[in-house]
């Protein structure tokens, strides 16, 4: 009798203490699991195709051996897919429950912030900034639903409380416009400095490569261990928080694995281990771009409504 | 066979290999770079004592690379070729070429295997001197968001030189850990062990060397890039006089100021031999005195004129070991030129 109560208590406490960052992490894990499942299913399909082909051919000893090996491999893959499906299912439940808690919490926070905006002009700027943050959270929550809910998740009632801005309050709108403009400007500055760092990295990589041929690189008495092309390729994935290269590779999208910014080789005599590519910075720039267009869209909308 | 190829023919072969990248133009999977520069070298024969010979040389470097992708497999092929022509001492004219092949296969989202093949050749145009260098490396790697582990579980190397005494083979193992502390700060730690077997030793006794290295390094990136590696190496040989300990510090920097990009790389090697024999004939340690062995300083500056074209300048200083153990020569190079990147 006690066990279900404990589980209920645990579920409740999990939901009550759900926080946004762990929800984000769970969504990322879920996304990766979905990708892994897709890749594994693709592999399984390939194995099935090969098996069918082999079974149609003459049953020589070699063929039979191949079939046996492939069947073994197929069983392993299937087991793995089942494990992934179980993990996905558990994570989906968790995400769904966290979503409900967080969305509700977000709704009330936004409500109270909007209330304060219209009544307390002194704290308006700070509240507006927090309000933007909460809006970002809500957009993320709504977008992330696709990972754990069924296709017709429209049944969930989306509460909208952002439309209750008092547009007649020009001071408030002016403050909001100023805030958005300053955010966009800050993003511009961050992007410019990231682009400069990308360039510096390229220049250092090129310089390193070039000087390694000024004289014959030495391989005798010291041990070189520079980053190889392959490593650089994979470092793109490593540096990328969301493993988007794996994502792209699995999905066949272009732009993944920029394996060289310049040439290096195993005999490079200086261990510039950071002959890494700019992939992490590129991802940062992409994130900044999307954030910038997000704020720009809100700004445009506001200016239109003004 | 490879030793008999004339440098000019080899260069022609390389140019033919470059041709596809020139024709295909600016493709994401194809890279091309051409650097043309003029250098002043104050010690072209790497002499330890005066008088030293100074000359100007013209240098043309071409490099190109192509990447092919097929699902989770990636294949990269790079060519790199550099010609050096001296104004007054044509005997020193040379060609340095290299090919690098990389293959990687993602096993799953956190693990991959990779293979690197390398071949380089150095030819003198007007004298019969050359050597080849080849390298094969297989490794298994694990990566996660904050930590990257890799193990070069087989590293094989084969070298032919015009001094056959230095023809050797080595294999080794090198576990490596990279830790990303934050976006600004990262660390690297690795250990490397290599066993060398010399095919035609210069004393009538088989030669075996064993070298062990430990490296600790960090890099900081925030408005500029700055990093330093500290490396300790211990080399043992059954030729007693070759055994040595070495402590190396390698700081590097990349920065930008007023649209000029600056790079500095320094290698400071404190090398100490365990034993010393005074007979130079026996103490011969390396066939090519031009090889980068010990102390080096590089300063580079670069200003972009257009998106693809830039003016470059370099100041280089070497204080490296000569053919004979513990004998150091000094060399100072200054150069400038143009660089085109597609």
Coordinates of C-alpha atoms in Angstrom, one line a residue:
Chain A
X1 CA 0.0 0.0 0.0
X2 CA 2.8 2.3 0.8
X3 CA 4.7 1.9 -2.5
X4 CA 2.2 3.7 -4.7
X5 CA 2.1 6.5 -2.2
X6 CA 5.8 6.9 -2.3
X7 CA 5.8 6.9 -6.1
X8 CA 3.0 9.5 -6.1
X9 CA 5.0 11.6 -3.6
X10 CA 8.1 11.3 -5.7
X11 CA 6.2 12.3 -8.9
X12 CA 4.7 15.2 -7.1
X13 CA 7.9 16.4 -5.7
X14 CA 9.6 16.0 -9.0
X15 CA 6.9 18.2 -10.6
X16 CA 6.9 20.7 -7.8
X17 CA 10.6 21.2 -7.9
X18 CA 10.9 21.1 -11.7
X19 CA 13.2 23.8 -12.8
X20 CA 13.7 25.3 -16.3
X21 CA 17.4 24.3 -16.8
X22 CA 16.8 20.7 -15.9
X23 CA 13.8 20.7 -18.3
X24 CA 16.0 22.1 -21.1
X25 CA 18.6 19.4 -20.4
X26 CA 15.9 16.7 -20.5
X27 CA 14.6 18.0 -23.8
X28 CA 18.1 18.0 -25.2
X29 CA 18.6 14.4 -23.9
X30 CA 15.3 13.4 -25.4
X31 CA 16.2 15.0 -28.8
X32 CA 19.4 13.0 -28.8
X33 CA 17.7 9.8 -28.0
X34 CA 15.2 10.4 -30.8
X35 CA 18.1 10.9 -33.2
X36 CA 19.9 7.8 -32.0
X37 CA 16.7 5.8 -32.5
X38 CA 16.4 7.2 -36.0
X39 CA 20.0 6.3 -36.8
X40 CA 19.6 2.8 -35.3
X41 CA 16.4 2.2 -37.1
X42 CA 18.1 3.2 -40.3
X43 CA 20.9 0.8 -39.6
X44 CA 18.4 -2.0 -38.9
X45 CA 16.7 -1.3 -42.2
X46 CA 20.0 -1.6 -44.0
X47 CA 20.7 -4.9 -42.2
X48 CA 17.2 -6.2 -43.3
X49 CA 17.9 -5.2 -46.9
X50 CA 21.2 -7.0 -46.9
X51 CA 19.7 -10.0 -45.3
X52 CA 16.9 -10.2 -47.9
X53 CA 19.5 -10.0 -50.7
X54 CA 21.7 -12.7 -49.1
X55 CA 18.7 -15.0 -48.6
X56 CA 17.8 -14.8 -52.2
X57 CA 21.3 -15.7 -53.3
X58 CA 22.8 -19.2 -53.5
X59 CA 23.2 -20.6 -49.9
X60 CA 27.0 -21.2 -49.9
X61 CA 28.9 -21.7 -46.6
X62 CA 30.1 -18.1 -46.7
X63 CA 26.6 -16.8 -47.3
X64 CA 25.2 -18.8 -44.5
X65 CA 27.9 -17.5 -42.2
X66 CA 27.1 -13.9 -43.2
X67 CA 23.4 -14.5 -42.6
X68 CA 24.1 -15.9 -39.2
X69 CA 26.3 -13.0 -38.3
X70 CA 23.9 -10.4 -39.6
X71 CA 21.0 -12.0 -37.8
X72 CA 23.0 -11.9 -34.6
X73 CA 23.8 -8.2 -35.3
X74 CA 20.1 -7.5 -36.0
X75 CA 19.0 -9.0 -32.7
X76 CA 21.5 -6.8 -30.9
X77 CA 20.3 -3.7 -32.7
X78 CA 16.7 -4.6 -32.0
X79 CA 17.5 -5.0 -28.3
X80 CA 19.2 -1.6 -28.3
X81 CA 16.3 0.0 -30.0
X82 CA 14.0 -1.3 -27.4
X83 CA 16.2 0.1 -24.7
X84 CA 16.2 3.5 -26.4
X85 CA 12.4 3.3 -26.7
X86 CA 12.0 2.7 -23.0
X87 CA 14.3 5.6 -22.2
X88 CA 12.4 7.8 -24.5
X89 CA 9.1 6.8 -23.0
X90 CA 10.4 7.5 -19.4
X91 CA 11.8 10.8 -20.4
X92 CA 8.7 11.9 -22.3
X93 CA 6.6 11.3 -19.1
X94 CA 9.0 13.3 -17.1
X95 CA 9.1 16.2 -19.6
X96 CA 5.3 16.2 -19.9
X97 CA 4.9 16.5 -16.2
X98 CA 7.6 19.2 -15.9
X99 CA 6.0 21.1 -18.8
X100 CA 2.7 21.3 -17.0
X101 CA 4.3 22.6 -13.9
X102 CA 6.6 25.1 -15.6
X103 CA 4.0 26.4 -18.0
X104 CA 1.6 27.1 -15.2
X105 CA 4.3 28.8 -13.2
X106 CA 5.3 30.9 -16.2
X107 CA 1.7 31.9 -16.8
X108 CA 1.3 33.2 -13.2
X109 CA 4.7 35.0 -13.2
X110 CA 3.9 36.7 -16.5
X111 CA 0.5 37.7 -15.1
X112 CA 1.9 39.2 -12.0
X113 CA 4.7 41.0 -13.9
X114 CA 2.1 42.5 -16.3
X115 CA 0.1 43.6 -13.4
X116 CA 3.1 45.3 -11.8
X117 CA 4.0 47.0 -15.1
X118 CA 0.8 48.8 -15.2
X119 CA 0.7 49.8 -11.6
X120 CA 4.4 50.3 -10.7
X121 CA 6.2 52.5 -13.2
X122 CA 9.4 52.7 -11.0
X123 CA 10.2 49.1 -11.5
X124 CA 9.0 49.0 -15.1
X125 CA 12.4 48.6 -16.7
X126 CA 13.5 45.7 -14.5
X127 CA 10.1 44.1 -14.9
X128 CA 10.1 44.4 -18.7
X129 CA 13.5 42.7 -18.8
X130 CA 12.2 39.8 -16.7
X131 CA 9.0 39.7 -18.8
X132 CA 11.1 39.2 -21.9
X133 CA 13.0 36.4 -20.3
X134 CA 9.7 34.8 -19.3
X135 CA 8.4 35.1 -22.8
X136 CA 11.5 33.4 -24.1
X137 CA 10.9 30.6 -21.6
X138 CA 7.3 30.2 -22.7
X139 CA 8.3 30.1 -26.4
X140 CA 10.8 27.4 -25.6
X141 CA 8.2 25.4 -23.6
X142 CA 5.7 25.6 -26.4
X143 CA 8.2 24.7 -29.1
X144 CA 9.6 21.8 -27.0
X145 CA 6.2 20.1 -26.8
X146 CA 6.7 18.4 -30.1
X147 CA 9.3 16.2 -28.5
X148 CA 7.1 14.5 -26.0
X149 CA 3.4 15.0 -26.9
X150 CA 1.5 13.3 -29.6
X151 CA 0.9 15.0 -33.0
X152 CA -2.4 16.5 -32.1
X153 CA -1.2 18.3 -29.0
X154 CA -3.3 21.3 -30.0
X155 CA -5.8 20.0 -27.5
X156 CA -3.6 21.7 -24.8
X157 CA -5.1 25.1 -24.2
X158 CA -2.4 27.7 -24.8
X159 CA -2.9 30.5 -22.4
X160 CA -2.0 33.9 -23.7
X161 CA -1.5 36.7 -21.3
X162 CA 1.0 38.8 -23.3
X163 CA -1.8 40.5 -25.3
X164 CA -3.0 42.3 -22.3
X165 CA -0.3 45.0 -22.5
X166 CA -1.7 48.4 -22.0
X167 CA -0.8 49.7 -25.4
X168 CA -2.2 53.0 -24.6
X169 CA 0.6 53.4 -22.0
X170 CA 3.2 55.0 -24.3
X171 CA 5.8 55.2 -21.6
X172 CA 5.7 51.4 -21.1
X173 CA 5.9 50.8 -24.8
X174 CA 8.8 53.2 -25.2
X175 CA 10.6 51.5 -22.4
X176 CA 10.0 48.1 -24.0
X177 CA 11.3 49.4 -27.4
X178 CA 14.4 50.9 -25.8
X179 CA 15.0 47.6 -24.0
X180 CA 14.7 45.5 -27.1
X181 CA 16.9 47.9 -29.0
X182 CA 19.6 47.7 -26.4
X183 CA 19.4 43.9 -26.4
X184 CA 19.8 43.8 -30.2
X185 CA 22.7 46.2 -30.0
X186 CA 24.4 43.9 -27.3
X187 CA 23.9 40.9 -29.6
X188 CA 25.5 42.8 -32.4
X189 CA 28.5 43.5 -30.3
X190 CA 28.8 39.9 -29.1
X191 CA 28.5 38.7 -32.7
X192 CA 31.2 41.1 -33.9
X193 CA 33.6 40.0 -31.2
X194 CA 32.8 36.3 -31.9
X195 CA 33.6 36.9 -35.6
X196 CA 36.9 38.4 -34.7
X197 CA 37.8 35.4 -32.5
X198 CA 36.9 33.1 -35.4
X199 CA 39.3 35.0 -37.6
X200 CA 42.0 34.9 -35.0
X201 CA 41.6 31.2 -34.7
X202 CA 41.8 30.8 -38.5
X203 CA 44.9 33.0 -38.7
X204 CA 46.6 31.0 -35.9
X205 CA 45.8 27.7 -37.6
X206 CA 47.1 29.0 -41.0
X207 CA 50.2 30.4 -39.4
X208 CA 50.9 27.2 -37.6
X209 CA 50.5 25.2 -40.8
X210 CA 52.7 27.6 -42.8
X211 CA 55.6 27.7 -40.4
X212 CA 55.6 23.9 -40.1
X213 CA 56.9 23.9 -43.7
X214 CA 59.5 26.7 -43.3
X215 CA 61.8 24.0 -42.2
X216 CA 61.3 20.3 -42.2
X217 CA 59.2 19.4 -39.2
X218 CA 61.2 17.4 -36.7
X219 CA 60.0 14.0 -35.7
X220 CA 62.9 12.4 -34.0
X221 CA 63.6 13.6 -30.6
X222 CA 60.4 15.2 -29.4
X223 CA 57.0 13.8 -29.6
X224 CA 54.5 15.6 -31.6
X225 CA 50.8 15.1 -31.0
X226 CA 48.9 17.8 -32.8
X227 CA 45.3 17.6 -33.7
X228 CA 44.7 15.5 -36.8
X229 CA 42.1 16.4 -39.4
X230 CA 39.8 13.7 -38.1
X231 CA 40.1 14.9 -34.6
X232 CA 39.3 18.4 -35.8
X233 CA 36.3 17.0 -37.5
X234 CA 35.0 15.4 -34.5
X235 CA 35.9 18.3 -32.3
X236 CA 33.3 20.2 -34.1
X237 CA 30.8 17.8 -32.5
X238 CA 32.6 17.8 -29.3
X239 CA 32.6 21.6 -29.0
X240 CA 29.0 21.7 -30.0
X241 CA 26.7 21.5 -26.9
X242 CA 23.8 20.2 -28.9
X243 CA 25.8 17.7 -31.0
X244 CA 24.3 19.2 -34.0
X245 CA 26.9 17.7 -36.3
X246 CA 25.8 14.3 -35.4
X247 CA 22.3 15.5 -35.9
X248 CA 23.2 16.8 -39.3
X249 CA 25.2 13.8 -40.3
X250 CA 22.4 11.4 -39.3
X251 CA 20.0 13.5 -41.2
X252 CA 22.2 14.0 -44.2
X253 CA 22.1 17.8 -43.8
X254 CA 24.9 19.8 -45.3
X255 CA 27.4 21.9 -43.4
X256 CA 28.5 19.3 -40.9
X257 CA 32.1 18.3 -40.2
X258 CA 34.2 21.1 -41.5
X259 CA 37.2 18.9 -41.3
X260 CA 39.7 21.5 -42.2
X261 CA 40.3 25.2 -41.8
X262 CA 43.8 24.6 -43.1
X263 CA 46.2 21.8 -43.4
X264 CA 47.9 20.1 -40.5
X265 CA 49.8 16.9 -40.1
X266 CA 51.0 14.5 -37.5
X267 CA 54.5 15.9 -37.8
X268 CA 53.6 19.4 -36.8
X269 CA 56.3 20.2 -34.3
X270 CA 54.5 22.4 -32.0
X271 CA 51.6 21.1 -30.0
X272 CA 49.0 23.6 -30.7
X273 CA 46.3 21.4 -29.4
X274 CA 43.8 24.2 -30.0
X275 CA 44.1 23.9 -33.8
X276 CA 40.5 23.3 -33.3
X277 CA 37.9 24.6 -35.7
X278 CA 35.5 27.4 -35.1
X279 CA 32.5 25.2 -34.9
X280 CA 31.7 26.1 -31.3
X281 CA 31.9 29.8 -32.2
X282 CA 29.8 29.2 -35.3
X283 CA 27.1 27.6 -33.1
X284 CA 27.3 30.6 -30.8
X285 CA 26.8 32.9 -33.8
X286 CA 23.8 30.9 -34.9
X287 CA 22.3 31.1 -31.5
X288 CA 22.9 34.8 -31.4
X289 CA 21.4 35.2 -34.9
X290 CA 18.2 33.4 -33.9
X291 CA 18.0 35.4 -30.6
X292 CA 18.5 38.6 -32.6
X293 CA 15.8 37.8 -35.0
X294 CA 13.5 36.8 -32.1
X295 CA 13.9 40.2 -30.5
X296 CA 13.7 42.0 -33.9
X297 CA 10.4 40.3 -34.6
X298 CA 9.0 41.4 -31.2
X299 CA 10.3 44.9 -31.9
X300 CA 8.7 45.0 -35.4
X301 CA 5.4 43.8 -34.0
X302 CA 5.4 46.5 -31.3
X303 CA 6.3 49.2 -33.7
X304 CA 3.5 48.1 -36.0
X305 CA 1.0 48.1 -33.2
X306 CA 2.1 51.5 -32.1
Chain B
X1 CA 61.4 4.0 -56.1
X2 CA 60.2 7.2 -54.6
X3 CA 63.8 8.3 -54.1
X4 CA 64.4 8.3 -57.8
X5 CA 61.7 10.7 -58.8
X6 CA 63.1 14.0 -59.9
X7 CA 61.9 17.0 -57.9
X8 CA 60.6 18.9 -61.0
X9 CA 58.6 15.9 -62.1
X10 CA 57.2 15.5 -58.5
X11 CA 56.3 19.2 -58.5
X12 CA 54.5 18.7 -61.8
X13 CA 52.6 15.8 -60.3
X14 CA 51.5 17.9 -57.4
X15 CA 50.4 20.7 -59.7
X16 CA 48.2 18.2 -61.6
X17 CA 46.8 17.1 -58.3
X18 CA 45.9 20.7 -57.5
X19 CA 44.2 21.3 -60.8
X20 CA 40.8 19.9 -59.8
X21 CA 40.5 22.3 -56.9
X22 CA 41.4 25.2 -59.2
X23 CA 38.7 24.1 -61.7
X24 CA 36.0 23.4 -59.1
X25 CA 36.5 26.8 -57.5
X26 CA 34.9 27.9 -54.3
X27 CA 33.2 24.7 -53.1
X28 CA 32.6 24.1 -49.4
X29 CA 34.4 20.8 -49.6
X30 CA 37.5 22.1 -51.4
X31 CA 40.0 24.5 -50.1
X32 CA 42.9 26.2 -51.8
X33 CA 45.6 28.6 -50.6
X34 CA 48.6 30.1 -52.4
X35 CA 51.3 32.0 -50.6
X36 CA 54.1 33.9 -52.3
X37 CA 56.9 35.4 -50.3
X38 CA 60.4 36.7 -50.2
X39 CA 62.7 35.8 -47.3
X40 CA 66.1 36.9 -46.0
X41 CA 68.0 34.1 -44.4
X42 CA 71.2 35.0 -42.4
X43 CA 72.5 31.4 -42.2
X44 CA 71.5 29.3 -45.1
X45 CA 73.9 26.4 -44.4
X46 CA 73.0 26.3 -40.7
X47 CA 76.6 26.9 -39.7
X48 CA 77.5 27.0 -36.0
X49 CA 80.5 29.3 -36.4
X50 CA 81.2 32.3 -38.6
X51 CA 81.4 33.1 -41.4
X52 CA 77.8 32.5 -42.1
X53 CA 76.2 32.8 -45.5
X54 CA 73.3 35.2 -46.0
X55 CA 71.0 35.0 -49.0
X56 CA 67.5 35.9 -50.2
X57 CA 65.1 33.3 -51.4
X58 CA 61.7 33.3 -53.0
X59 CA 59.1 30.9 -51.7
X60 CA 55.9 29.6 -53.3
X61 CA 53.5 27.5 -51.3
X62 CA 50.4 25.9 -52.6
X63 CA 48.0 23.8 -50.5
X64 CA 44.7 22.3 -51.2
X65 CA 42.3 19.9 -49.6
X66 CA 39.2 18.0 -50.4
X67 CA 36.6 16.4 -48.0
X68 CA 34.2 13.7 -49.0
X69 CA 31.3 12.7 -46.7
X70 CA 29.3 9.6 -46.8
X71 CA 26.8 9.2 -43.9
X72 CA 28.8 8.8 -40.8
X73 CA 32.1 8.4 -42.6
X74 CA 34.4 11.3 -43.5
X75 CA 37.4 11.3 -45.7
X76 CA 39.8 14.2 -46.1
X77 CA 42.8 14.4 -48.5
X78 CA 45.2 17.3 -48.3
X79 CA 48.2 18.3 -50.5
X80 CA 50.8 20.8 -49.5
X81 CA 53.8 21.8 -51.6
X82 CA 56.5 24.5 -51.1
X83 CA 59.3 25.6 -53.4
X84 CA 62.2 27.6 -52.2
X85 CA 64.5 29.3 -54.7
X86 CA 67.7 31.0 -53.5
X87 CA 69.0 34.0 -55.5
X88 CA 72.8 33.3 -55.2
X89 CA 73.1 29.7 -53.9
X90 CA 71.0 27.5 -56.2
X91 CA 72.4 24.4 -54.5
X92 CA 70.0 25.1 -51.6
X93 CA 66.9 25.2 -53.9
X94 CA 64.4 22.7 -52.6
X95 CA 60.9 21.4 -52.7
X96 CA 59.0 20.2 -49.7
X97 CA 55.7 18.3 -50.3
X98 CA 53.3 16.4 -48.1
X99 CA 50.1 14.5 -48.4
X100 CA 47.7 13.9 -45.5
X101 CA 44.8 11.5 -45.6
X102 CA 42.3 11.4 -42.8
X103 CA 39.4 9.0 -42.4
X104 CA 36.9 8.9 -39.6
X105 CA 34.0 6.8 -38.8
X106 CA 31.4 7.7 -36.2
X107 CA 30.3 4.6 -34.3
X108 CA 27.7 6.4 -32.4
X109 CA 27.1 9.9 -31.0
X110 CA 30.0 9.7 -28.5
X111 CA 32.5 7.4 -30.1
X112 CA 34.5 7.4 -33.3
X113 CA 37.5 5.8 -34.8
X114 CA 39.9 7.6 -37.0
X115 CA 42.9 6.9 -39.2
X116 CA 45.5 9.4 -40.4
X117 CA 48.1 8.6 -43.1
X118 CA 50.9 11.1 -43.8
X119 CA 53.7 11.2 -46.4
X120 CA 56.2 13.9 -46.9
X121 CA 59.2 14.4 -49.1
X122 CA 62.0 16.9 -49.2
X123 CA 64.1 17.2 -52.3
X124 CA 67.0 19.5 -53.2
X125 CA 66.7 20.5 -56.9
X126 CA 70.4 20.7 -57.9
X127 CA 72.1 18.2 -55.7
X128 CA 71.2 14.6 -55.2
X129 CA 69.7 14.8 -51.7
X130 CA 66.2 13.9 -50.5
X131 CA 64.3 12.1 -47.9
X132 CA 60.8 10.7 -47.3
X133 CA 58.8 10.5 -44.2
X134 CA 55.6 8.5 -43.7
X135 CA 53.2 8.0 -40.8
X136 CA 50.2 6.0 -40.0
X137 CA 48.0 6.5 -37.0
X138 CA 44.9 4.7 -35.8
X139 CA 42.9 6.0 -32.9
X140 CA 39.8 5.4 -30.9
X141 CA 38.0 8.5 -29.4
X142 CA 35.3 9.2 -26.9
X143 CA 33.8 12.6 -26.6
X144 CA 31.3 14.4 -24.4
X145 CA 30.3 18.0 -23.9
X146 CA 33.1 18.7 -21.4
X147 CA 35.7 16.1 -21.8
X148 CA 37.3 14.4 -24.8
X149 CA 39.3 11.2 -24.4
X150 CA 41.3 9.7 -27.2
X151 CA 43.8 7.0 -27.6
X152 CA 46.1 6.7 -30.5
X153 CA 46.3 3.0 -30.0
X154 CA 48.6 2.4 -33.0
X155 CA 51.1 4.9 -34.3
X156 CA 53.5 3.7 -36.9
X157 CA 56.1 5.7 -38.6
X158 CA 58.7 5.0 -41.2
X159 CA 61.4 7.3 -42.4
X160 CA 63.9 7.0 -45.2
X161 CA 66.7 9.5 -45.5
X162 CA 69.6 10.2 -47.7
X163 CA 71.7 9.1 -44.8
X164 CA 70.5 5.5 -44.6
X165 CA 71.8 5.3 -41.0
X166 CA 68.6 7.2 -40.0
X167 CA 66.1 5.0 -41.8
X168 CA 63.9 3.9 -38.9
X169 CA 60.5 2.7 -37.9
X170 CA 58.6 3.5 -34.8
X171 CA 55.3 2.7 -33.2
X172 CA 53.7 4.1 -30.1
X173 CA 50.7 4.7 -28.0
X174 CA 49.3 8.0 -26.8
X175 CA 46.3 8.4 -24.5
X176 CA 45.0 12.0 -24.5
X177 CA 42.5 13.9 -22.5
X178 CA 41.0 17.3 -23.4
X179 CA 38.9 19.1 -20.8
X180 CA 36.8 22.1 -21.6
X181 CA 36.5 24.0 -18.4
X182 CA 34.4 26.8 -20.0
X183 CA 34.0 28.4 -23.4
X184 CA 37.0 30.5 -22.5
X185 CA 39.3 28.0 -20.9
X186 CA 40.4 24.4 -21.8
X187 CA 43.1 22.0 -20.8
X188 CA 45.0 19.2 -22.4
X189 CA 46.9 16.3 -20.8
X190 CA 48.5 13.6 -22.7
X191 CA 51.1 10.9 -22.4
X192 CA 53.0 9.4 -25.3
X193 CA 55.3 6.5 -25.6
X194 CA 57.2 5.6 -28.7
X195 CA 59.7 2.8 -29.6
X196 CA 62.1 3.3 -32.4
X197 CA 64.0 0.7 -34.4
X198 CA 66.8 1.9 -36.6
X199 CA 67.3 -0.2 -39.7
X200 CA 70.9 0.6 -40.5
X201 CA 72.6 2.0 -37.4
X202 CA 75.8 3.9 -37.8
X203 CA 77.7 1.8 -35.3
X204 CA 77.8 -1.9 -35.8
X205 CA 75.2 -2.5 -33.2
X206 CA 71.4 -2.4 -33.5
X207 CA 69.9 0.8 -32.3
X208 CA 66.7 1.0 -30.2
X209 CA 65.2 4.2 -28.7
X210 CA 62.3 4.6 -26.3
X211 CA 60.8 8.0 -25.8
X212 CA 58.2 9.0 -23.2
X213 CA 56.5 12.4 -23.0
X214 CA 54.0 14.0 -20.8
X215 CA 52.2 17.2 -21.7
X216 CA 50.1 19.6 -19.7
X217 CA 48.6 22.6 -21.5
X218 CA 45.9 25.2 -21.3
X219 CA 44.3 27.7 -23.6
X220 CA 42.3 30.9 -22.9
X221 CA 40.2 32.6 -25.5
X222 CA 38.4 35.9 -24.8
X223 CA 39.1 38.7 -27.2
X224 CA 42.5 37.0 -27.9
X225 CA 43.8 33.5 -28.0
X226 CA 46.5 32.6 -25.6
X227 CA 47.8 29.1 -24.7
X228 CA 50.8 27.4 -23.2
X229 CA 52.0 23.8 -23.3
X230 CA 54.5 22.4 -20.8
X231 CA 56.1 19.1 -21.9
X232 CA 58.6 16.8 -20.3
X233 CA 60.3 14.1 -22.4
X234 CA 62.6 11.3 -21.5
X235 CA 64.5 9.5 -24.2
X236 CA 66.5 6.3 -23.7
X237 CA 68.7 4.6 -26.2
X238 CA 71.0 1.7 -26.2
X239 CA 73.4 4.2 -27.8
X240 CA 74.1 5.8 -24.4
X241 CA 75.1 9.2 -25.7
X242 CA 71.7 9.8 -27.2
X243 CA 69.7 9.4 -24.0
X244 CA 68.3 12.8 -22.9
X245 CA 65.8 14.7 -20.8
X246 CA 63.9 17.6 -22.2
X247 CA 61.6 20.2 -20.7
X248 CA 59.8 22.3 -23.3
X249 CA 57.6 25.4 -22.8
X250 CA 55.4 26.4 -25.8
X251 CA 53.4 29.6 -25.4
X252 CA 51.3 30.9 -28.3
X253 CA 49.2 33.9 -29.0
X254 CA 46.8 35.2 -31.6
X255 CA 45.4 38.7 -31.5
X256 CA 43.9 41.5 -33.5
X257 CA 44.7 45.3 -33.3
X258 CA 43.6 47.9 -35.9
X259 CA 42.6 45.3 -38.5
X260 CA 46.1 43.7 -38.3
X261 CA 46.2 40.1 -37.1
X262 CA 49.2 39.0 -35.1
X263 CA 50.5 35.6 -34.2
X264 CA 53.3 34.6 -31.9
X265 CA 54.6 31.1 -31.3
X266 CA 57.5 30.2 -29.1
X267 CA 59.2 26.9 -28.4
X268 CA 61.8 26.9 -25.6
X269 CA 63.6 23.6 -25.2
X270 CA 65.8 22.9 -22.2
X271 CA 67.5 19.7 -23.3
X272 CA 70.1 17.8 -21.4
X273 CA 72.0 14.7 -22.5
X274 CA 72.6 12.1 -20.0
X275 CA 76.1 11.3 -21.4
X276 CA 78.4 13.1 -23.7
X277 CA 80.9 11.7 -26.2
X278 CA 83.2 14.1 -27.8
X279 CA 83.7 12.4 -31.1
X280 CA 81.5 14.2 -33.5
X281 CA 81.2 11.3 -36.0
X282 CA 79.5 9.2 -33.4
X283 CA 77.5 12.0 -31.9
X284 CA 75.7 12.6 -35.2
X285 CA 72.1 12.8 -34.2
X286 CA 70.1 13.9 -37.2
X287 CA 70.7 14.0 -40.9
X288 CA 69.0 17.3 -41.8
X289 CA 70.2 20.3 -39.8
X290 CA 67.3 22.4 -41.1
X291 CA 64.8 20.3 -39.1
X292 CA 63.0 22.1 -36.3
X293 CA 64.3 20.6 -33.2
X294 CA 64.8 23.0 -30.3
X295 CA 64.3 26.7 -29.7
X296 CA 62.1 28.6 -32.1
X297 CA 60.4 31.9 -32.2
X298 CA 57.8 32.9 -34.8
X299 CA 56.1 36.2 -35.2
X300 CA 53.5 36.7 -37.9
X301 CA 51.5 39.7 -39.0
X302 CA 48.7 39.7 -41.6
X303 CA 46.5 42.4 -43.1
X304 CA 43.6 41.5 -45.4
X305 CA 43.4 43.6 -48.5
X306 CA 40.3 41.9 -49.9
X307 CA 38.2 38.9 -48.7
X308 CA 40.7 36.5 -50.3
X309 CA 44.0 38.3 -50.5
X310 CA 46.2 39.4 -47.7
X311 CA 49.7 40.9 -47.1
X312 CA 51.8 38.8 -44.7
X313 CA 55.0 39.4 -42.8
X314 CA 57.1 37.0 -40.7
X315 CA 60.0 37.2 -38.3
X316 CA 61.6 33.9 -37.3
X317 CA 64.4 32.9 -35.1
X318 CA 65.9 29.4 -34.6
X319 CA 68.5 28.2 -32.1
X320 CA 68.4 24.5 -33.0
X321 CA 70.6 21.6 -32.6
X322 CA 72.9 20.8 -35.5
X323 CA 73.8 17.4 -36.9
X324 CA 75.9 16.9 -33.9
X325 CA 74.7 16.5 -30.4
X326 CA 74.7 19.6 -28.2
X327 CA 75.9 21.9 -31.0
X328 CA 73.5 24.7 -31.7
X329 CA 73.3 27.0 -34.7
X330 CA 71.4 30.2 -34.9
X331 CA 69.3 31.4 -37.8
X332 CA 67.3 34.6 -38.4
X333 CA 64.7 34.9 -41.1
X334 CA 62.6 37.9 -42.1
X335 CA 60.0 37.7 -44.9
X336 CA 57.0 39.3 -46.4
X337 CA 54.6 38.4 -49.2
X338 CA 51.1 37.9 -50.4
X339 CA 48.6 35.2 -49.6
X340 CA 45.5 34.1 -51.5
X341 CA 42.9 32.0 -49.8
X342 CA 40.0 30.6 -51.8

